[in-house]
Amino acid sequence: MTDLLPRPATPKNPATAKDENPMAAPTSAVATDTATDTATATDTAAASDTTTDNASAGTGTGTRLGVRALVVFYVSSLVGTGILLVPGLTERQAGPAALLAWIALALSSYPFARFFAEMSAWRPDASGLAAMVAAGFGRRPGRAAALLLVATYVIGNPVMGIVSARCLLGLLGHPDGPVYPVAIGFMALSAAFTLLGLTAGARVQAASLLVLLIGLGGAVALAVPRFDAGAYTPFLTHGWGGVGIAVVTAFFSFLGWENVSTLAEQVEDPARSYRRAIRWAVPIVGLLYVAVTAAYLAVPGDQPVVITALLGASLGDAGAIVGDLLALGLAIVATNAWVLGATRVVRAAARDRILPRALADRPVPATVALALAYGAVLGALMLTGTGEELVLIVTSSAFLLLYTVAATAALRARDTGRALRVSAVVTLLIAAVFLSFAGTGLLLALLLAAGCVALTFRRPTT
């Protein structure tokens, strides 16, 4: 397991690093590594700010992440709340045909993952896709994208705290207990977890993820004898429109490829590491999601938490308790990964003076600010009675909107190379198709984006 940990190393030249992984995806973009060339400082004024302020933001330390550590962060970013809660939501929207939505997303994961891998290799930056937007459209649009990215993290992440709270309350025998106050506590704990740093965080994430994935695989295997093929008929109960809505909802479960790009400044040889990591992470995540969803749809009952439904169907009440424990563990691991990404995005935005500069100097202020913001969002959800489903759709729509803008920016930026451009075209097309089904979620995401643009353009850049 030591290979899962960050390690100090001398980065190789990305242009000469060889791709040796036998799981390489069959795409012509793999053969071209020109996207790993470092962009010149004249691409955008924002690039110089990013480079010169790394030390003060705390994002350019000597700690280095390797391929296996990236795989851990990828899988823990994607497999968690999405696999616990979202299959039940998509079943309500599309019936058994929701499985088609999960298969479509599993197949489209590689282009998304490849785009963000190439982006991170081209310009390692803790601000993630916001740096790509700045490179393609200029500094002001890049700052607006960074602010929208921060807002999306703040709005979407608390859903994971809600799932953790429901699992814990279910274990305690109080399913109707105070979900939102408990969720606030879970989000505060995950924020505190980020203060351990990448080394300790990688140890905890790796060990926890291995145990939890074994438990999840066991839950699927145990549920097989309980499968009811009749649950798949009728299949297309809500029409293709229902499948389209399910795609947008389920997309929340596949958010995470861009989350790991926020670690790019601390990755050993980003070109090699990111490319090799996604060739392991994409099939692991895709196969796991499709298998678990297929099993969940075939198991009778209306239990909303997937792993609890699977183990409850095979082992009864004892299985349901074990399922709640595993669900709680998965939710916490995923929340830790996402809050880690959020802290880095917040500090990068503060480094670039989009947020108060004090948040960039040390990790504690950013952590406290995030914990307070999460508490405010959860408080607002409790007071307004807004459910998780709307939050998931808005978060997914906002990320899809950011994907389209970042992919378009990659086509406009100079010296990006063929691999990045090809993956950007594919990402742009897929994201546009998914957005066409977003409906209200897209409208709300556009309003959120408009607010970020207005706030950014009112401030003079420095």
Coordinates of C-alpha atoms in Angstrom, one line a residue:
M1 CA 0.0 0.0 0.0
T2 CA 3.0 2.3 0.3
D3 CA 2.7 3.0 -3.5
L4 CA -0.6 4.7 -2.8
L5 CA 1.1 7.4 -0.9
P6 CA 2.5 10.8 -2.1
R7 CA 6.2 10.7 -2.5
P8 CA 9.0 13.1 -3.3
A9 CA 10.4 12.7 -6.7
T10 CA 12.1 14.5 -9.5
P11 CA 9.4 15.1 -12.2
K12 CA 10.2 13.6 -15.6
N13 CA 10.0 15.5 -18.8
P14 CA 6.3 15.1 -19.8
A15 CA 7.3 15.2 -23.5
T16 CA 9.5 12.1 -23.1
A17 CA 7.5 10.1 -20.6
K18 CA 6.3 6.7 -22.0
D19 CA 2.8 5.3 -21.6
E20 CA 3.3 1.7 -20.6
N21 CA -0.2 0.8 -19.2
P22 CA -1.7 -2.2 -21.0
M23 CA -5.2 -0.8 -20.2
A24 CA -4.7 2.1 -22.6
A25 CA -8.0 3.1 -24.3
P26 CA -8.1 2.7 -28.0
T27 CA -8.1 6.3 -29.1
S28 CA -6.0 8.2 -31.6
A29 CA -5.5 11.0 -29.1
V30 CA -3.4 8.7 -26.9
A31 CA -0.6 8.6 -29.5
T32 CA -0.1 12.3 -29.4
D33 CA 1.6 13.8 -26.4
T34 CA 2.1 17.3 -27.6
A35 CA -0.6 18.6 -25.2
T36 CA 1.9 18.1 -22.4
D37 CA 4.1 21.0 -23.5
T38 CA 4.0 23.8 -21.0
A39 CA 2.1 26.9 -22.1
T40 CA 4.0 30.1 -22.5
A41 CA 3.4 33.0 -20.1
T42 CA 2.0 35.1 -23.0
D43 CA -1.1 32.9 -23.3
T44 CA -2.9 34.8 -20.5
A45 CA -2.0 37.2 -17.7
A46 CA -3.7 34.8 -15.3
A47 CA -1.0 32.2 -15.9
S48 CA 1.7 34.4 -14.5
D49 CA -0.4 35.0 -11.3
T50 CA -0.9 31.3 -10.9
T51 CA 2.8 30.6 -11.2
T52 CA 4.2 33.3 -9.0
D53 CA 1.7 32.9 -6.2
N54 CA 1.9 29.1 -5.7
A55 CA 4.0 29.3 -2.6
S56 CA 1.7 31.7 -0.8
A57 CA -1.4 29.6 -1.6
G58 CA 0.2 26.5 -0.3
T59 CA -0.3 24.6 -3.5
G60 CA 3.2 24.1 -4.6
T61 CA 4.8 22.0 -1.9
G62 CA 7.3 19.2 -2.3
T63 CA 4.8 16.5 -1.8
R64 CA 4.2 14.5 -4.9
L65 CA 1.4 12.2 -5.9
G66 CA 2.0 9.1 -8.1
V67 CA -0.3 7.1 -10.4
R68 CA -1.7 4.9 -7.7
A69 CA -2.5 7.8 -5.4
L70 CA -4.3 9.5 -8.2
V71 CA -6.4 6.3 -8.8
V72 CA -7.4 6.4 -5.1
F73 CA -8.4 10.0 -5.3
Y74 CA -10.3 9.5 -8.6
V75 CA -12.3 6.5 -7.3
S76 CA -13.0 8.0 -3.9
S77 CA -14.2 11.2 -5.6
L78 CA -16.6 9.3 -7.8
V79 CA -17.7 6.3 -5.8
G80 CA -19.6 7.4 -2.7
T81 CA -22.8 9.4 -2.5
G82 CA -23.6 8.8 -6.2
I83 CA -23.6 5.1 -5.8
L84 CA -25.6 5.2 -2.6
L85 CA -28.4 7.6 -3.4
V86 CA -28.6 8.4 -7.1
P87 CA -29.7 5.0 -8.5
G88 CA -32.9 5.3 -6.5
L89 CA -33.5 8.8 -7.8
T90 CA -33.0 7.8 -11.4
E91 CA -35.3 4.8 -11.0
R92 CA -38.1 7.2 -10.0
Q93 CA -37.4 9.3 -13.1
A94 CA -37.0 6.6 -15.7
G95 CA -38.0 3.2 -14.2
P96 CA -35.9 0.2 -15.2
A97 CA -34.6 2.2 -18.3
A98 CA -32.5 4.2 -15.8
L99 CA -29.9 1.6 -16.4
L100 CA -29.5 3.0 -20.0
A101 CA -28.5 6.4 -18.4
W102 CA -25.8 4.7 -16.3
I103 CA -24.4 2.8 -19.2
A104 CA -24.3 5.9 -21.4
L105 CA -22.5 7.8 -18.6
A106 CA -20.0 4.9 -18.0
L107 CA -19.1 4.9 -21.7
S108 CA -18.8 8.7 -21.9
S109 CA -16.6 8.8 -18.8
Y110 CA -13.3 8.3 -20.6
P111 CA -13.6 11.3 -22.9
F112 CA -14.4 13.5 -19.9
A113 CA -11.6 12.0 -17.8
R114 CA -9.1 12.3 -20.7
F115 CA -10.0 15.9 -21.3
F116 CA -9.2 16.8 -17.7
A117 CA -6.1 14.6 -17.6
E118 CA -4.8 16.4 -20.7
M119 CA -5.7 19.8 -19.3
S120 CA -3.8 19.0 -16.0
A121 CA -0.8 17.8 -18.0
W122 CA -0.8 20.9 -20.2
R123 CA -1.0 23.4 -17.3
P124 CA -0.9 21.9 -13.7
D125 CA -3.0 24.4 -11.7
A126 CA -5.0 24.1 -8.5
S127 CA -7.8 26.2 -10.0
G128 CA -8.7 23.3 -12.3
L129 CA -10.8 24.0 -15.3
A130 CA -11.0 27.7 -14.4
A131 CA -7.3 28.0 -15.5
M132 CA -8.4 26.5 -18.9
V133 CA -11.1 29.1 -19.3
A134 CA -8.6 31.9 -18.5
A135 CA -6.2 30.5 -21.1
G136 CA -8.9 30.4 -23.8
F137 CA -11.0 33.4 -23.1
G138 CA -8.9 35.7 -20.9
R139 CA -8.6 36.6 -17.3
R140 CA -12.1 38.0 -16.5
P141 CA -14.0 35.0 -17.9
G142 CA -11.5 32.8 -16.1
R143 CA -12.2 34.5 -12.8
A144 CA -15.9 34.1 -13.4
A145 CA -15.4 30.4 -14.0
A146 CA -13.4 30.1 -10.8
L147 CA -16.1 31.8 -8.8
L148 CA -18.8 29.5 -10.4
L149 CA -16.6 26.5 -9.6
V150 CA -16.4 27.5 -6.0
A151 CA -20.2 28.1 -5.8
T152 CA -20.9 24.7 -7.3
Y153 CA -18.7 23.0 -4.8
V154 CA -20.3 24.8 -1.9
I155 CA -23.9 24.1 -3.1
G156 CA -23.3 20.4 -4.2
N157 CA -21.0 19.0 -1.5
P158 CA -23.5 19.2 1.3
V159 CA -25.6 16.5 -0.3
M160 CA -22.9 14.1 0.8
G161 CA -23.3 15.3 4.3
I162 CA -27.1 14.7 4.1
V163 CA -26.5 11.1 2.9
S164 CA -24.0 10.5 5.8
A165 CA -26.5 11.9 8.3
R166 CA -29.3 9.7 7.0
C167 CA -27.1 6.6 7.2
L168 CA -26.1 7.4 10.8
L169 CA -29.7 8.2 11.9
G170 CA -30.9 5.0 10.4
L171 CA -28.3 3.1 12.3
L172 CA -29.4 4.8 15.5
G173 CA -33.0 3.9 14.9
H174 CA -34.1 7.5 14.2
P175 CA -34.6 7.8 10.5
D176 CA -36.7 10.9 10.9
G177 CA -34.2 12.5 13.2
P178 CA -32.5 15.9 12.7
V179 CA -30.9 15.2 9.3
Y180 CA -29.6 18.7 8.6
P181 CA -27.9 19.5 11.9
V182 CA -26.1 16.1 11.7
A183 CA -25.2 16.8 8.1
I184 CA -23.6 20.1 9.2
G185 CA -21.5 18.1 11.7
F186 CA -20.3 15.6 9.0
M187 CA -19.3 18.5 6.6
A188 CA -17.3 20.1 9.4
L189 CA -15.5 16.8 10.1
S190 CA -14.6 16.4 6.4
A191 CA -13.4 20.0 6.3
A192 CA -11.2 19.2 9.3
F193 CA -9.9 16.1 7.6
T194 CA -8.3 18.2 4.9
L195 CA -6.0 19.7 7.5
L196 CA -4.2 16.3 7.7
G197 CA -2.5 17.0 4.4
L198 CA -2.1 14.9 1.3
T199 CA 0.2 12.3 2.8
A200 CA -2.0 11.3 5.8
G201 CA -5.1 11.8 3.6
A202 CA -3.9 9.4 1.0
R203 CA -3.3 6.7 3.7
V204 CA -6.8 7.1 5.1
Q205 CA -8.5 7.2 1.7
A206 CA -6.6 4.2 0.3
A207 CA -7.2 1.9 3.3
S208 CA -10.9 3.0 3.7
L209 CA -11.6 2.7 0.0
L210 CA -10.2 -0.8 -0.4
V211 CA -12.3 -2.1 2.5
L212 CA -15.5 -0.4 1.3
L213 CA -15.1 -1.5 -2.3
I214 CA -14.8 -5.1 -1.2
G215 CA -17.9 -4.7 0.9
L216 CA -19.8 -3.2 -2.0
G217 CA -18.8 -6.0 -4.4
G218 CA -19.9 -8.5 -1.7
A219 CA -23.2 -6.8 -1.4
V220 CA -23.9 -7.2 -5.2
A221 CA -22.8 -10.9 -5.1
L222 CA -25.0 -11.7 -2.2
A223 CA -28.0 -10.0 -3.8
V224 CA -27.8 -12.0 -7.0
P225 CA -30.1 -14.9 -5.7
R226 CA -32.8 -12.3 -4.9
F227 CA -32.9 -10.8 -8.4
D228 CA -36.3 -10.5 -9.9
A229 CA -36.2 -10.3 -13.7
G230 CA -39.8 -9.1 -13.7
A231 CA -38.6 -5.8 -12.2
Y232 CA -37.3 -4.9 -15.6
T233 CA -40.7 -5.1 -17.3
P234 CA -42.2 -2.8 -18.5
F235 CA -38.8 -1.3 -19.3
L236 CA -39.3 2.2 -20.8
T237 CA -42.0 3.2 -18.3
H238 CA -41.3 7.0 -18.5
G239 CA -40.3 7.3 -22.1
W240 CA -37.0 8.6 -23.5
G241 CA -37.5 11.9 -21.8
G242 CA -37.3 10.2 -18.5
V243 CA -34.1 8.6 -19.5
G244 CA -32.7 12.0 -20.5
I245 CA -33.6 13.4 -17.1
A246 CA -32.0 10.4 -15.4
V247 CA -28.8 11.1 -17.4
V248 CA -28.5 14.6 -15.9
T249 CA -29.3 13.3 -12.4
A250 CA -26.9 10.4 -12.6
F251 CA -24.2 12.7 -14.0
F252 CA -23.7 13.9 -10.4
S253 CA -22.3 10.4 -9.7
F254 CA -19.7 10.9 -12.4
L255 CA -18.5 14.2 -11.3
G256 CA -15.0 13.9 -10.0
W257 CA -12.7 13.7 -13.0
E258 CA -12.3 17.5 -12.7
N259 CA -12.0 17.3 -8.9
V260 CA -8.7 15.5 -9.1
S261 CA -7.3 18.1 -11.5
T262 CA -7.2 20.5 -8.6
L263 CA -4.3 18.4 -7.2
A264 CA -2.2 18.8 -10.4
E265 CA 0.4 21.1 -8.9
Q266 CA 1.4 18.3 -6.5
V267 CA 1.4 15.4 -9.0
E268 CA 4.7 13.8 -10.1
D269 CA 5.0 14.1 -13.9
P270 CA 1.4 15.1 -14.6
A271 CA 1.4 14.0 -18.2
R272 CA 2.3 10.4 -17.4
S273 CA 0.5 10.1 -14.1
Y274 CA -2.9 11.4 -15.1
R275 CA -3.0 9.4 -18.3
R276 CA -2.2 6.2 -16.6
A277 CA -4.4 6.8 -13.7
I278 CA -7.6 7.4 -15.7
R279 CA -7.1 4.1 -17.6
W280 CA -7.5 2.3 -14.3
A281 CA -10.0 4.6 -12.7
V282 CA -12.5 4.8 -15.6
P283 CA -13.2 1.1 -16.0
I284 CA -13.3 0.6 -12.2
V285 CA -15.9 3.3 -11.7
G286 CA -17.9 2.5 -14.8
L287 CA -18.2 -1.2 -14.2
L288 CA -19.0 -0.7 -10.5
Y289 CA -21.8 1.8 -11.2
V290 CA -23.4 -0.3 -13.9
A291 CA -23.2 -3.5 -11.9
V292 CA -24.6 -1.9 -8.7
T293 CA -27.4 -0.1 -10.5
A294 CA -28.4 -3.2 -12.4
A295 CA -28.5 -5.2 -9.1
Y296 CA -30.5 -2.4 -7.3
L297 CA -33.1 -2.3 -10.1
A298 CA -33.6 -6.1 -9.9
V299 CA -34.0 -6.2 -6.1
P300 CA -37.6 -5.8 -4.8
G301 CA -38.3 -3.1 -2.3
D302 CA -38.2 0.7 -2.0
Q303 CA -35.1 1.2 0.2
P304 CA -33.5 4.4 -1.2
V305 CA -29.9 3.6 0.0
V306 CA -28.5 1.2 -2.6
I307 CA -26.1 -0.9 -0.5
T308 CA -28.6 -1.1 2.3
A309 CA -31.3 -2.4 -0.1
L310 CA -28.9 -5.0 -1.6
L311 CA -27.7 -6.4 1.8
G312 CA -31.1 -6.1 3.3
A313 CA -32.6 -8.2 0.5
S314 CA -30.1 -11.0 1.0
L315 CA -29.4 -10.9 4.8
G316 CA -32.4 -9.3 6.3
D317 CA -32.3 -6.7 9.1
A318 CA -28.6 -7.6 10.0
G319 CA -27.7 -7.1 6.3
A320 CA -29.4 -3.7 6.3
I321 CA -27.4 -2.6 9.4
V322 CA -24.2 -3.7 7.7
G323 CA -25.3 -1.9 4.6
D324 CA -25.9 1.3 6.5
L325 CA -22.4 1.0 8.0
L326 CA -20.8 0.6 4.6
A327 CA -22.9 3.4 3.1
L328 CA -21.8 5.7 5.9
G329 CA -18.2 4.8 5.3
L330 CA -18.4 5.3 1.5
A331 CA -20.2 8.7 2.0
I332 CA -17.5 9.9 4.4
V333 CA -14.7 8.8 2.1
A334 CA -16.3 10.6 -0.9
T335 CA -17.0 13.7 1.1
N336 CA -13.4 13.9 2.3
A337 CA -12.2 13.8 -1.4
W338 CA -14.6 16.4 -2.5
V339 CA -14.0 18.8 0.4
L340 CA -10.3 18.4 -0.3
G341 CA -10.9 19.5 -3.9
A342 CA -13.0 22.4 -2.7
T343 CA -10.4 23.7 -0.3
R344 CA -7.8 23.8 -3.1
V345 CA -10.2 25.6 -5.4
V346 CA -11.0 28.1 -2.7
R347 CA -7.3 28.7 -2.0
A348 CA -6.5 29.0 -5.7
A349 CA -9.3 31.5 -6.1
A350 CA -8.0 33.5 -3.1
R351 CA -4.4 33.3 -4.5
D352 CA -5.7 34.9 -7.7
R353 CA -7.5 37.5 -5.6
I354 CA -11.0 36.4 -6.6
L355 CA -11.7 35.6 -3.0
P356 CA -10.2 37.3 0.0
R357 CA -6.4 36.9 0.0
A358 CA -6.4 35.7 3.6
L359 CA -7.9 32.4 2.5
A360 CA -4.8 31.6 0.4
D361 CA -2.2 32.1 3.1
R362 CA -2.9 29.1 5.3
P363 CA -5.3 26.1 5.1
V364 CA -7.2 26.8 8.3
P365 CA -9.0 30.0 7.1
A366 CA -10.2 28.3 3.9
T367 CA -11.3 25.2 5.9
V368 CA -13.3 27.3 8.3
A369 CA -14.9 29.4 5.5
L370 CA -15.9 26.2 3.7
A371 CA -17.4 24.7 6.9
L372 CA -19.5 27.8 7.5
A373 CA -20.6 27.9 3.8
Y374 CA -21.7 24.3 4.0
G375 CA -23.6 25.0 7.2
A376 CA -25.4 28.0 5.5
V377 CA -26.4 25.9 2.5
L378 CA -27.7 23.1 4.7
G379 CA -29.6 25.6 6.8
A380 CA -31.2 27.1 3.7
L381 CA -32.2 23.7 2.4
M382 CA -33.8 22.9 5.8
L383 CA -35.7 26.2 6.0
T384 CA -37.0 26.0 2.4
G385 CA -37.7 22.3 2.3
T386 CA -35.7 21.8 -0.9
G387 CA -34.8 18.2 -1.6
E388 CA -31.5 16.7 -2.7
E389 CA -32.8 15.9 -6.2
L390 CA -33.0 19.6 -7.2
V391 CA -29.6 20.2 -5.7
L392 CA -28.1 17.3 -7.7
I393 CA -29.7 18.5 -11.0
V394 CA -28.5 22.1 -10.5
T395 CA -25.0 20.9 -9.5
S396 CA -24.7 18.5 -12.5
S397 CA -26.0 21.3 -14.8
A398 CA -23.5 23.8 -13.5
F399 CA -20.6 21.4 -14.0
L400 CA -21.8 20.5 -17.5
L401 CA -21.9 24.2 -18.2
L402 CA -18.4 24.6 -17.0
Y403 CA -17.3 21.6 -19.0
T404 CA -18.6 23.1 -22.2
V405 CA -17.0 26.5 -21.5
A406 CA -13.6 24.8 -20.6
A407 CA -13.7 22.6 -23.7
T408 CA -14.4 25.6 -25.9
A409 CA -11.6 27.4 -24.2
A410 CA -9.2 24.5 -25.0
L411 CA -10.0 24.9 -28.7
R412 CA -9.2 28.6 -28.5
A413 CA -6.1 28.5 -26.4
R414 CA -2.7 28.4 -28.1
D415 CA -0.2 25.6 -28.0
T416 CA -2.6 23.1 -26.5
G417 CA -1.7 20.2 -28.7
R418 CA -3.8 17.6 -30.6
A419 CA -4.6 15.3 -27.7
L420 CA -6.2 18.1 -25.6
R421 CA -8.0 19.5 -28.6
V422 CA -9.5 16.1 -29.6
S423 CA -10.6 15.3 -26.1
A424 CA -12.1 18.9 -25.9
V425 CA -14.2 18.3 -29.0
V426 CA -15.6 15.0 -27.7
T427 CA -16.3 16.5 -24.3
L428 CA -18.0 19.5 -25.8
L429 CA -20.3 17.4 -27.9
I430 CA -21.3 15.0 -25.1
A431 CA -21.8 17.8 -22.5
A432 CA -24.0 19.7 -25.0
V433 CA -26.2 16.6 -25.5
F434 CA -26.5 16.0 -21.8
L435 CA -27.4 19.7 -21.2
S436 CA -30.3 19.5 -23.6
F437 CA -32.1 17.3 -21.0
A438 CA -31.3 19.5 -18.0
G439 CA -34.4 21.7 -18.2
T440 CA -34.9 23.6 -14.9
G441 CA -31.4 22.6 -13.7
L442 CA -29.8 24.3 -16.7
L443 CA -31.9 27.5 -16.1
L444 CA -30.9 27.7 -12.5
A445 CA -27.2 26.9 -13.4
L446 CA -27.3 29.8 -15.9
L447 CA -28.7 32.1 -13.3
L448 CA -25.9 31.1 -10.9
A449 CA -23.3 31.6 -13.7
A450 CA -24.8 35.0 -14.5
G451 CA -24.5 36.0 -10.9
C452 CA -20.8 34.9 -10.8
V453 CA -20.1 36.9 -14.0
A454 CA -21.8 40.0 -12.6
L455 CA -19.8 39.8 -9.3
T456 CA -16.5 39.2 -11.2
F457 CA -16.9 42.0 -13.7
R458 CA -17.8 44.5 -11.1
R459 CA -14.5 44.0 -9.4
P460 CA -11.3 45.5 -11.0
T461 CA -8.7 42.9 -11.7
T462 CA -5.3 43.3 -10.1

